[in-house]
Coordinates of C-alpha atoms in Angstrom, one line a residue:
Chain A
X100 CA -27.4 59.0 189.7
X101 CA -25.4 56.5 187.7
X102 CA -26.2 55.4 184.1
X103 CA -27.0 57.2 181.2
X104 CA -29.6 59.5 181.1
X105 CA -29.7 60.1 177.6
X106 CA -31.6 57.3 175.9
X107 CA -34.2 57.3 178.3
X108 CA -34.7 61.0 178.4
X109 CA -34.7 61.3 174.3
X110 CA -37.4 58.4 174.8
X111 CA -39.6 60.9 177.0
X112 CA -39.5 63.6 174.4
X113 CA -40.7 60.9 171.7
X114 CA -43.2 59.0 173.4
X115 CA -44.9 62.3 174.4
X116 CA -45.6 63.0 170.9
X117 CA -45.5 59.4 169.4
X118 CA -47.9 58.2 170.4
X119 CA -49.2 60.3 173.4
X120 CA -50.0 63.4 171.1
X121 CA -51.3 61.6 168.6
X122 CA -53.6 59.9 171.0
X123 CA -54.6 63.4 172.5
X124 CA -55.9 64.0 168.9
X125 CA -57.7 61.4 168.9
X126 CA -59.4 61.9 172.0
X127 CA -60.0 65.5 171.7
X128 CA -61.7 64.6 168.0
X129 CA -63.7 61.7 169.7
X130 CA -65.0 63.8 172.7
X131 CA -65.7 67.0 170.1
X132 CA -68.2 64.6 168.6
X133 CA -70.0 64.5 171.6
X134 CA -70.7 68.4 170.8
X135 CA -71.1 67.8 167.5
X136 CA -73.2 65.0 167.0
X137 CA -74.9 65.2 170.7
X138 CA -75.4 61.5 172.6
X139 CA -75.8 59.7 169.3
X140 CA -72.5 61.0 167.8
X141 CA -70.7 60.4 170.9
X142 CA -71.9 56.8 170.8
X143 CA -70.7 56.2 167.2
X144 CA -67.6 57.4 168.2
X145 CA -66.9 55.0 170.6
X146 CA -68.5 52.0 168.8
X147 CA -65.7 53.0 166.3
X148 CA -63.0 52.4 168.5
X149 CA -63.9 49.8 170.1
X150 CA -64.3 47.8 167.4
X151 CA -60.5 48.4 166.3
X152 CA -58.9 45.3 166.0
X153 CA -56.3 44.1 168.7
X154 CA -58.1 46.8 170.6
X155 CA -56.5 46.0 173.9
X156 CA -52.6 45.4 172.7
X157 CA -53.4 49.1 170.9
X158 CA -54.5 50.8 174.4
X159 CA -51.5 48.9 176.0
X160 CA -48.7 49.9 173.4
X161 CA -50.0 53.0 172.7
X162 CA -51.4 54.2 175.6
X163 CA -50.9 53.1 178.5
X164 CA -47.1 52.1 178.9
X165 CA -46.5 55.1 176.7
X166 CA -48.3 56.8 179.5
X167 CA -46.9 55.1 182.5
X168 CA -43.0 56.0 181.4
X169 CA -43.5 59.2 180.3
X170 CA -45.2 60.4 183.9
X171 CA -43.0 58.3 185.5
X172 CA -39.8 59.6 184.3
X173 CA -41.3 63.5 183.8
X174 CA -42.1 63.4 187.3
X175 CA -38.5 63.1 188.3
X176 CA -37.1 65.5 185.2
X177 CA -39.4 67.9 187.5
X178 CA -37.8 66.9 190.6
X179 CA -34.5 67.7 189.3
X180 CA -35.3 71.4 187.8
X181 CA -35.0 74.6 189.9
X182 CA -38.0 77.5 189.3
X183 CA -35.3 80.5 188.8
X184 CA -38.4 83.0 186.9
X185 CA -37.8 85.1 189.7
X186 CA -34.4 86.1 188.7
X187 CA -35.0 85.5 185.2
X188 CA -38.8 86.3 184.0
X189 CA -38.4 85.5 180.6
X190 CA -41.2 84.0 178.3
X191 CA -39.5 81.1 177.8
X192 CA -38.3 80.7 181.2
X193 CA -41.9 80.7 181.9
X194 CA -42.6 78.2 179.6
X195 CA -40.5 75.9 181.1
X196 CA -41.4 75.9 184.4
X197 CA -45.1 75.8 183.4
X198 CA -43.9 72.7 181.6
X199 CA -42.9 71.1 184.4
X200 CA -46.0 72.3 186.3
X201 CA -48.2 71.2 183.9
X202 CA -46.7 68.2 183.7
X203 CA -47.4 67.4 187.4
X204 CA -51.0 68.5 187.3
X205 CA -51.5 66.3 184.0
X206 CA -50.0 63.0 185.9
X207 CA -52.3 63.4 188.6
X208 CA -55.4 64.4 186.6
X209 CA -54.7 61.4 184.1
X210 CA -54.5 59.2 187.5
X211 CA -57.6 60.5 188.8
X212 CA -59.7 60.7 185.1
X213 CA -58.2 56.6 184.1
X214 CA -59.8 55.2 187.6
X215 CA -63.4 57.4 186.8
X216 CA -63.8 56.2 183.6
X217 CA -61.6 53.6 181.6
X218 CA -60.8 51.3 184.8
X219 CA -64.7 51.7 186.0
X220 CA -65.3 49.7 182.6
X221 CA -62.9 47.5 183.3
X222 CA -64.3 46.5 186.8
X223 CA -67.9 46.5 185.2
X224 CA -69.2 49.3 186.7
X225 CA -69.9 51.1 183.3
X226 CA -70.4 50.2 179.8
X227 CA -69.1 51.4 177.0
X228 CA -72.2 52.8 175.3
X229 CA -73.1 54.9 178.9
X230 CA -69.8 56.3 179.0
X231 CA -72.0 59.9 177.7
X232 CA -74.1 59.6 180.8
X233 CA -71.3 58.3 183.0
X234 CA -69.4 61.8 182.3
X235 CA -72.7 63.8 182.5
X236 CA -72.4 62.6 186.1
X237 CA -69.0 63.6 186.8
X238 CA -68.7 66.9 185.1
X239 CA -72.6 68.0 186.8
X240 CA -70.7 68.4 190.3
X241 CA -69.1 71.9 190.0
X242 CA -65.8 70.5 191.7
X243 CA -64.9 67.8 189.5
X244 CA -65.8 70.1 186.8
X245 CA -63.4 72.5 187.8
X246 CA -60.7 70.0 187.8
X247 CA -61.6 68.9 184.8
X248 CA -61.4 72.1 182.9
X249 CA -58.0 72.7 185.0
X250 CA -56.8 69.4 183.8
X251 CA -57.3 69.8 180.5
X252 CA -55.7 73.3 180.3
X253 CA -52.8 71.9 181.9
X254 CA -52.2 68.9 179.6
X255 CA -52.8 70.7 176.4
X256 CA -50.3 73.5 177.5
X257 CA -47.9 70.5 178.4
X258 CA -48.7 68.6 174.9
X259 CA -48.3 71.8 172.6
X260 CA -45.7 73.2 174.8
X261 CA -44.0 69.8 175.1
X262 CA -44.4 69.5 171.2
X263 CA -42.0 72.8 170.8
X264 CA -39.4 71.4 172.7
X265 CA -39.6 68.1 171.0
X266 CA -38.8 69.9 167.5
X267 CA -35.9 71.6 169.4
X268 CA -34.5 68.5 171.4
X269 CA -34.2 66.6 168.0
X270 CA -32.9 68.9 165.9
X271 CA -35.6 69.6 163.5
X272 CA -36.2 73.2 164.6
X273 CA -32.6 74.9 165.1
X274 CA -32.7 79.0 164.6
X275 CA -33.8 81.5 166.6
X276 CA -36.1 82.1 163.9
X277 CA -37.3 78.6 163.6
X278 CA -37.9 78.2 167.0
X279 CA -39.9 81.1 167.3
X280 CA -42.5 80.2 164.2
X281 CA -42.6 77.2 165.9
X282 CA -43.7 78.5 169.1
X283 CA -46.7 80.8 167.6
X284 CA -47.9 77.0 165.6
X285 CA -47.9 75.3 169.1
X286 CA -49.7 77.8 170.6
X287 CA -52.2 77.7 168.4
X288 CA -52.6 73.7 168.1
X289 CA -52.7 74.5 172.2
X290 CA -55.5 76.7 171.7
X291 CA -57.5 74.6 169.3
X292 CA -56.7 71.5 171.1
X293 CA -58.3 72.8 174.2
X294 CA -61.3 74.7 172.5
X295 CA -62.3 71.3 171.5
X296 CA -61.9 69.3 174.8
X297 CA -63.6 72.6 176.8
X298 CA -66.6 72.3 174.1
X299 CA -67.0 68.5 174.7
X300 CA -67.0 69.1 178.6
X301 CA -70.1 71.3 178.0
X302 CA -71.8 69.4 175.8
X303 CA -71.5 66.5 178.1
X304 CA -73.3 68.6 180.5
X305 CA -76.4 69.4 178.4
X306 CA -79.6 67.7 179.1
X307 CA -79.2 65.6 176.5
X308 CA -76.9 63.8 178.5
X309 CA -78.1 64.5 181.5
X310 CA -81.3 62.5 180.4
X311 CA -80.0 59.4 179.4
X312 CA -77.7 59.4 182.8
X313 CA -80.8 59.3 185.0
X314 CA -81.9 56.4 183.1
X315 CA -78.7 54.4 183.0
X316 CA -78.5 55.4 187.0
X317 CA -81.5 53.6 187.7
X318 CA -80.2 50.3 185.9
X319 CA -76.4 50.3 187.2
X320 CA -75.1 51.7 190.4
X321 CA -71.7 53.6 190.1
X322 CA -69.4 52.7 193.0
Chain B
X185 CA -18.6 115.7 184.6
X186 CA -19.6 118.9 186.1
X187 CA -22.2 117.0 188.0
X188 CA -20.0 114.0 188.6
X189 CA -17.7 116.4 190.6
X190 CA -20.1 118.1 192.5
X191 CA -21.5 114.6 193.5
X192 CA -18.1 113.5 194.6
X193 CA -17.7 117.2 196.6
X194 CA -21.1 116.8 198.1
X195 CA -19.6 113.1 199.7
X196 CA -21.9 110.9 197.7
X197 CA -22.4 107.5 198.5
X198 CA -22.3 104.2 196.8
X199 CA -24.2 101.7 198.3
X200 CA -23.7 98.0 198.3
X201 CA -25.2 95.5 200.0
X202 CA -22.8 92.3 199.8
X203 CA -23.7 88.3 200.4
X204 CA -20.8 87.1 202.3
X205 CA -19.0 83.9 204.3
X206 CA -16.1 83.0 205.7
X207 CA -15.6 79.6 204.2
X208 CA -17.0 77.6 202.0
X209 CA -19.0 75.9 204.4
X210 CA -19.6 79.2 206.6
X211 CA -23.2 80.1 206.4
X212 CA -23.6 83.0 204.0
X213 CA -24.7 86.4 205.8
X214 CA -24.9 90.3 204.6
X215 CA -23.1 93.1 205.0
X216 CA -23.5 97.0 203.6
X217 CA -21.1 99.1 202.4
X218 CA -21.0 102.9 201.7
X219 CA -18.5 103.8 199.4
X220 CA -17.7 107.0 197.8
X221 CA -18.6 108.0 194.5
X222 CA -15.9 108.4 192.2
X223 CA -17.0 109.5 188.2
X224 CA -17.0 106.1 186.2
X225 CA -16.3 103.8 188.7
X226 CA -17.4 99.9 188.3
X227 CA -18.4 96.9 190.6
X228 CA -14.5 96.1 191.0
X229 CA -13.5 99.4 191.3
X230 CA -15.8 99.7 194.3
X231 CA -14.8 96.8 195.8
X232 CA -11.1 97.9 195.7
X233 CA -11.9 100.7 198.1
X234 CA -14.2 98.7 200.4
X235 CA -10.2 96.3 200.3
X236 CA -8.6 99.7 200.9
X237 CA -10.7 101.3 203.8
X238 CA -12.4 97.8 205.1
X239 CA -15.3 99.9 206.9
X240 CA -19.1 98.9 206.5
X241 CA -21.6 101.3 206.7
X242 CA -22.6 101.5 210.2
X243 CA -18.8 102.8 210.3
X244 CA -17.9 98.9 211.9
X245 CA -14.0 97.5 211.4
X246 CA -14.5 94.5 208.9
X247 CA -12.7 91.9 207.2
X248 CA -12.2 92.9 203.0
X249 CA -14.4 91.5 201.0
X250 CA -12.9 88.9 198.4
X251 CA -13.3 88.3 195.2
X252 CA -11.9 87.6 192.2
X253 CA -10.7 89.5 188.7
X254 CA -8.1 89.4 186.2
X255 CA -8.4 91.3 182.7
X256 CA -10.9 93.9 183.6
X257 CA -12.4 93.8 180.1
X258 CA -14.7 91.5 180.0
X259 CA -12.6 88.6 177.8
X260 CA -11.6 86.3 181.1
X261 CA -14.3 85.5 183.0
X262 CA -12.9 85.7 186.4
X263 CA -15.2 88.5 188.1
X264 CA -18.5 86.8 187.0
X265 CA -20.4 87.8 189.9
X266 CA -24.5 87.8 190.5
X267 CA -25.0 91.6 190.5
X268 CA -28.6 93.1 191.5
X269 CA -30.2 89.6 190.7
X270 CA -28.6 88.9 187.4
X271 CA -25.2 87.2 186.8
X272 CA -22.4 89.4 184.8
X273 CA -19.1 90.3 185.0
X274 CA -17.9 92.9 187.7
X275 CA -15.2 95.3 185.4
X276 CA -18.0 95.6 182.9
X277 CA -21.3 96.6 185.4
X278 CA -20.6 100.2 186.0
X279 CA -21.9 101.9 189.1
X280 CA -23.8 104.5 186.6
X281 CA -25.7 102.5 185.5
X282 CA -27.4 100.1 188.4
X283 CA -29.8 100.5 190.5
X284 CA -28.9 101.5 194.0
X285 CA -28.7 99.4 196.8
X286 CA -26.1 97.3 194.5
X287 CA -26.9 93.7 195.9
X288 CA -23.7 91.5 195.0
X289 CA -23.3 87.8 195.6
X290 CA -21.3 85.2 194.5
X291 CA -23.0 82.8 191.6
X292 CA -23.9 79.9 194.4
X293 CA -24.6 77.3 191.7
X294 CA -20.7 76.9 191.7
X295 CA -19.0 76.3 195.4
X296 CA -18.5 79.5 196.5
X297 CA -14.6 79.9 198.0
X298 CA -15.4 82.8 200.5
X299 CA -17.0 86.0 199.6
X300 CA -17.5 86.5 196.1
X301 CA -15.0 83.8 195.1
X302 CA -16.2 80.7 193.6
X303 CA -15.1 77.8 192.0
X304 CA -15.3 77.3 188.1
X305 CA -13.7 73.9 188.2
X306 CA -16.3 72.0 186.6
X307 CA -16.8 73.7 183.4
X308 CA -12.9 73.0 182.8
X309 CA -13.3 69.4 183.7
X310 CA -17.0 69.3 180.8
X311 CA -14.2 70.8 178.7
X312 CA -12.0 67.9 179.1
X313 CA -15.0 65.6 179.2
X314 CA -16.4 66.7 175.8
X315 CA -12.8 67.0 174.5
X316 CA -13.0 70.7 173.5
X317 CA -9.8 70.6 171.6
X318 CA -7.9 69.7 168.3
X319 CA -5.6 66.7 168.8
X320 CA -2.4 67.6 166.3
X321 CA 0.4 66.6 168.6
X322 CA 2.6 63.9 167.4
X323 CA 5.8 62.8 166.0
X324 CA 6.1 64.2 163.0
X325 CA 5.0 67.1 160.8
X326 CA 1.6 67.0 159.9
X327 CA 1.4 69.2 157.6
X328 CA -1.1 72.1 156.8
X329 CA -4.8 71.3 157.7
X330 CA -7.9 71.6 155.4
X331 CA -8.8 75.0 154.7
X332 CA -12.3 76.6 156.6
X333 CA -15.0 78.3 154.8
X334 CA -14.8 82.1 155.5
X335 CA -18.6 81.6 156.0
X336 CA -18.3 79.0 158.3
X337 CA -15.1 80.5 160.3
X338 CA -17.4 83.8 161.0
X339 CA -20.2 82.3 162.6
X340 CA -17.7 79.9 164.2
X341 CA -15.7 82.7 165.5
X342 CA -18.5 84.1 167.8
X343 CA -18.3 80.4 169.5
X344 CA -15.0 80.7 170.3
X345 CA -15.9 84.0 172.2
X346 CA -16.2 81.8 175.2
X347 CA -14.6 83.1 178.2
X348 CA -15.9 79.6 180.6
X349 CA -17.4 82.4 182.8
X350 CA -19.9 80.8 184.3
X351 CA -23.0 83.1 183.6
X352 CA -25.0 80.4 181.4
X353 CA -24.5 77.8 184.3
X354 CA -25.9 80.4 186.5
X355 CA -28.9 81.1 184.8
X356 CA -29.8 77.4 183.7
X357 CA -32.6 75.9 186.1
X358 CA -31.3 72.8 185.4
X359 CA -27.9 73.3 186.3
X360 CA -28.0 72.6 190.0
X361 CA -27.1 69.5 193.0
X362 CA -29.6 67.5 191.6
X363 CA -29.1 67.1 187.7
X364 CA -26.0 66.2 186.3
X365 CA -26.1 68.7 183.8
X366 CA -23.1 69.9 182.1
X367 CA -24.2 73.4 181.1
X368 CA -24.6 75.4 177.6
X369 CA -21.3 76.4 177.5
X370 CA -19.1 72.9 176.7
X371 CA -21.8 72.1 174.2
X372 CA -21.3 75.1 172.4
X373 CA -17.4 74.3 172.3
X374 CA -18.7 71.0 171.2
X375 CA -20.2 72.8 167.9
X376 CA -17.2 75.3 167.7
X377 CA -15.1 72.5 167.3
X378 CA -16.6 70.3 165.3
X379 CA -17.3 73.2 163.0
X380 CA -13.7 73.6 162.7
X381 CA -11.8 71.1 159.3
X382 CA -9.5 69.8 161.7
X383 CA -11.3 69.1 165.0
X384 CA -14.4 67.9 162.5
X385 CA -11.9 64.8 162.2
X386 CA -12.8 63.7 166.2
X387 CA -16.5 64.7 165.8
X388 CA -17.8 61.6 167.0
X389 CA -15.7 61.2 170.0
X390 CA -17.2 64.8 171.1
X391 CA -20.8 63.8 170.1
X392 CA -20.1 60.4 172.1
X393 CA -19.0 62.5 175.3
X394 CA -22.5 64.8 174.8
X395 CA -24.5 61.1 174.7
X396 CA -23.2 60.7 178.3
X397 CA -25.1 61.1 181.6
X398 CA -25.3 65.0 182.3
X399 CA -24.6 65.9 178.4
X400 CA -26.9 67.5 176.2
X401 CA -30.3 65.9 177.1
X402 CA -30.0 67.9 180.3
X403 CA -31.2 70.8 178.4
X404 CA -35.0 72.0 179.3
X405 CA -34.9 74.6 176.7
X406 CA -35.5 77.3 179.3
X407 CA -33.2 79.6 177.2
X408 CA -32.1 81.8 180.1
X409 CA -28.5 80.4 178.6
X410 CA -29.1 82.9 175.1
X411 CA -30.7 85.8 177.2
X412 CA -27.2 86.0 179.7
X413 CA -24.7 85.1 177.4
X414 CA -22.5 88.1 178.2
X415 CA -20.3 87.9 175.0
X416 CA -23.8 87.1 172.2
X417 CA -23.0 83.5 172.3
X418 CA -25.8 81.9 170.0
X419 CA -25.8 79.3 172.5
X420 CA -29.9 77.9 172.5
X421 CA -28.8 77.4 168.5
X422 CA -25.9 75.5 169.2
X423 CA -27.6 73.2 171.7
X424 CA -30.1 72.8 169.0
X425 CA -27.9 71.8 166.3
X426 CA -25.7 69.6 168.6
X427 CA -29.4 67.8 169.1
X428 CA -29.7 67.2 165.7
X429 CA -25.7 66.0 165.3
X430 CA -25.9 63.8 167.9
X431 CA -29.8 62.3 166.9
X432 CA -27.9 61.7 163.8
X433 CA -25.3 60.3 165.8
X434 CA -27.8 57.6 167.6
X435 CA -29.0 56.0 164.5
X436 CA -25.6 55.7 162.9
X437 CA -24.4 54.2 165.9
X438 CA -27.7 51.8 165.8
X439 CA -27.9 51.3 162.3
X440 CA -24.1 50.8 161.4
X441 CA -23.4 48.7 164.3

């Protein structure tokens, strides 16, 4: 391939933490609410965000695009690593091929999870304020469960993970030393990050929700 | 000793188990060996006898196996070699202590020559690329140079322990056909010479070459580099602070433009 890879690849390891990570925050603090708060937190929430100014230019610029480039171009930063753990099963070895792993699964989970819920509002299939009972549907079939809990493993793994080599790939973290605190504080944002997400998946399948999404079932019809 | 002698009187066997072709675009095959034990003998050693008495071990006529060694003290490089799964240097893995059958092949992310032999020519030509030198020639005395901080000249002097041997390139997943990756090892060079008062004087035109297409962002941080490193080479730390030189780099670059 001609050109130079180096803007664009520095670009990959920024936008995955500005502003992707700081939009997984967000989300993982906005769905939490949903345990904490039950259908009525969950709501307020959402209300909240939604009545961010410039709401859409926001999702677009620091979302979306964001999004778009950095699965785009991480799919083919996969493509062009070999899996050599065999040879060499070393932790961080590991590491980086689950990266790249987790990468892939993220992609097509965030594919799959956008057209269920955000581009379902935007054909006018769901509002905002069922969104609660619109996941208490999704998440009650054991499958899509499953891949949901999968999914969210995998992209927290690939965020906190990702974060690490962000800290290495522009110089902030430098020593063996360093690198290895670092490690142990992005396992644990990892762990955190995904205790929160896993705790909001069950609380979305309580009968609270469950509840309101037999009534908003009986008002719209979800394709 | 005692026991090394009886071995030898008892006709004790070496066995190898060798990845092999004919030409560079032969497909590779296998072929064992049976050689006999001699007290400290190494991988090259070894090989010398199977060159001397060309016999495999069903007792078959064969062609000697090639490869390729120089200093036989682990400072050149030449003999780097994947030996029972993990690349090394040949004069320094001694029969003793590996695991038997001894599984040699040549390191197959270079292009292998025949046999063992491969060819190291592109970490010379990332040398050149990334300009892993200190331009002093000219036309007239130049005088001394700056003087180097003893602190700095001792980490610096494990850098220059560098022997181009291929190992890191070996282990890296993401040196391979499809990535354009230089390696660890020229980046390293890239730090050693920067480092030094001198070469620090063409530090940009190094961090320029690392800003390239297959320079430094083609590290994944897998770190297999630090693990194989036969010579200690702090190499994951070197990458990392030639990530923050040449972050530094890209604003200045922007922001001075």
């Amino acid at each position: 391939m001609k050109g130079n890879s180096y803007l664009p690849r520095k670009l990959h390891s920024l936008l995955g933490v500005i502003p992707l990570g700081l939009f997984i925050v967000e989300h993982a603090l906005t769905n939490y609410s949903a345990y904490e708060g039950g259908k009525e937190g969950f709501s307020k929430s959402i209300d909240s965000l939604n009545s961010m100014p410039l709401i859409f230019w926001l999702e677009l610029f620091v979302i979306w695009l964001p999004i778009l480039f950095h699965g785009v171009y991480g799919l083919y930063i996969a493509y062009q690593s070999n899996m050599n753990t065999g040879r060499f099963s070393y932790g961080r070895n590991w590491a980086f091929t689950w990266q790249r792993i987790t990468g892939v699964i993220t992609f097509i989970f965030v594919a799959w999870h956008f057209y269920e819920t955000r581009f379902q509002i935007t054909l006018g299939n769901v509002a905002h304020e069922d969104l609660g009972s619109h996941m208490n549907g999704i998440v009650s079939n054991p499958i899509a469960f499953t891949a949901y809990i999968i999914g969210v493993v995998a992209a927290m793994f690939h965020f906190a993970n990702g974060l690490w080599a962000f800290l290495v790939s522009w110089g902030i973290t430098i020593g063996p030393r360093a690198q290895k605190v670092s490690s142990r504080v992005c396992m644990v944002l990892f762990v955190i990050l995904t205790a929160l997400f896993l705790l909001s998946l069950f609380a979305f399948r309580s009968d609270e929700f469950a509840s309101a999404a037999a009534s908003a079932l009986s008002s719209v019809s979800i394709g | 000793m005692a026991e090394a002698t009886t071995a030898t009187a008892t006709g004790r066997k070496v066995k190898f188990i060798i990845t092999r072709r004919e030409r560079p675009d032969a497909s590779p095959f296998t072929e064992e060996f049976e050689v006999p034990y001699r007290p400290n003998m190494n991988v090259i050693s070894a090989l010398m006898e199977i060159q001397r008495n060309p016999v495999n071990a069903k007792g078959e006529k064969t062609v000697p196996v090639c490869w390729e060694s120089n200093c036989l003290e682990e400072v050149c490089g030449a003999c780097s070699m994947v030996i029972n799964g993990k690349p090394r240097q040949a004069c320094s893995a001694l029969i003793d202590k590996l695991e038997q059958p001894i599984r040699l092949e040549p390191m197959a992310t270079f292009p292998v020559v025949r046999d063992l032999v491969i060819n190291r020519e592109r970490m010379f030509n990332a040398l050149k690329k990334v300009k892993a030198w200190i331009p002093i020639d000219g036309t007239y005395d130049l005088g001394p140079g700056p003087r180097m901080a003893e602190s700095k000249r001792q980490w610096a002097y494990e850098l220059s322990k560098c022997m181009t041997c291929g190992v890191c390139l070996e282990a890296c997943p993401n040196v391979n056909d499809r990535n354009s990756f230089i390696g660890p090892a020229p980046i390293s060079q890239v730090r050693l010479f920067n480092a030094h008062p001198t070469g620090e004087m063409n530090a940009h035109e190094r961090l320029d070459a690392l800003m390239e297409e297959g320079g430094i962002e083609g590290c994944g941080n897998s770190q297999n580099c630090v693990r194989s490193c036969p010579k200690g080479i702090p190499l994951t730390t070197s990458i990392a602070a030639m990530n923050r030189d040449t972050t530094k780099h890209l604003f200045k670059r922007w922001l001075n433009a």
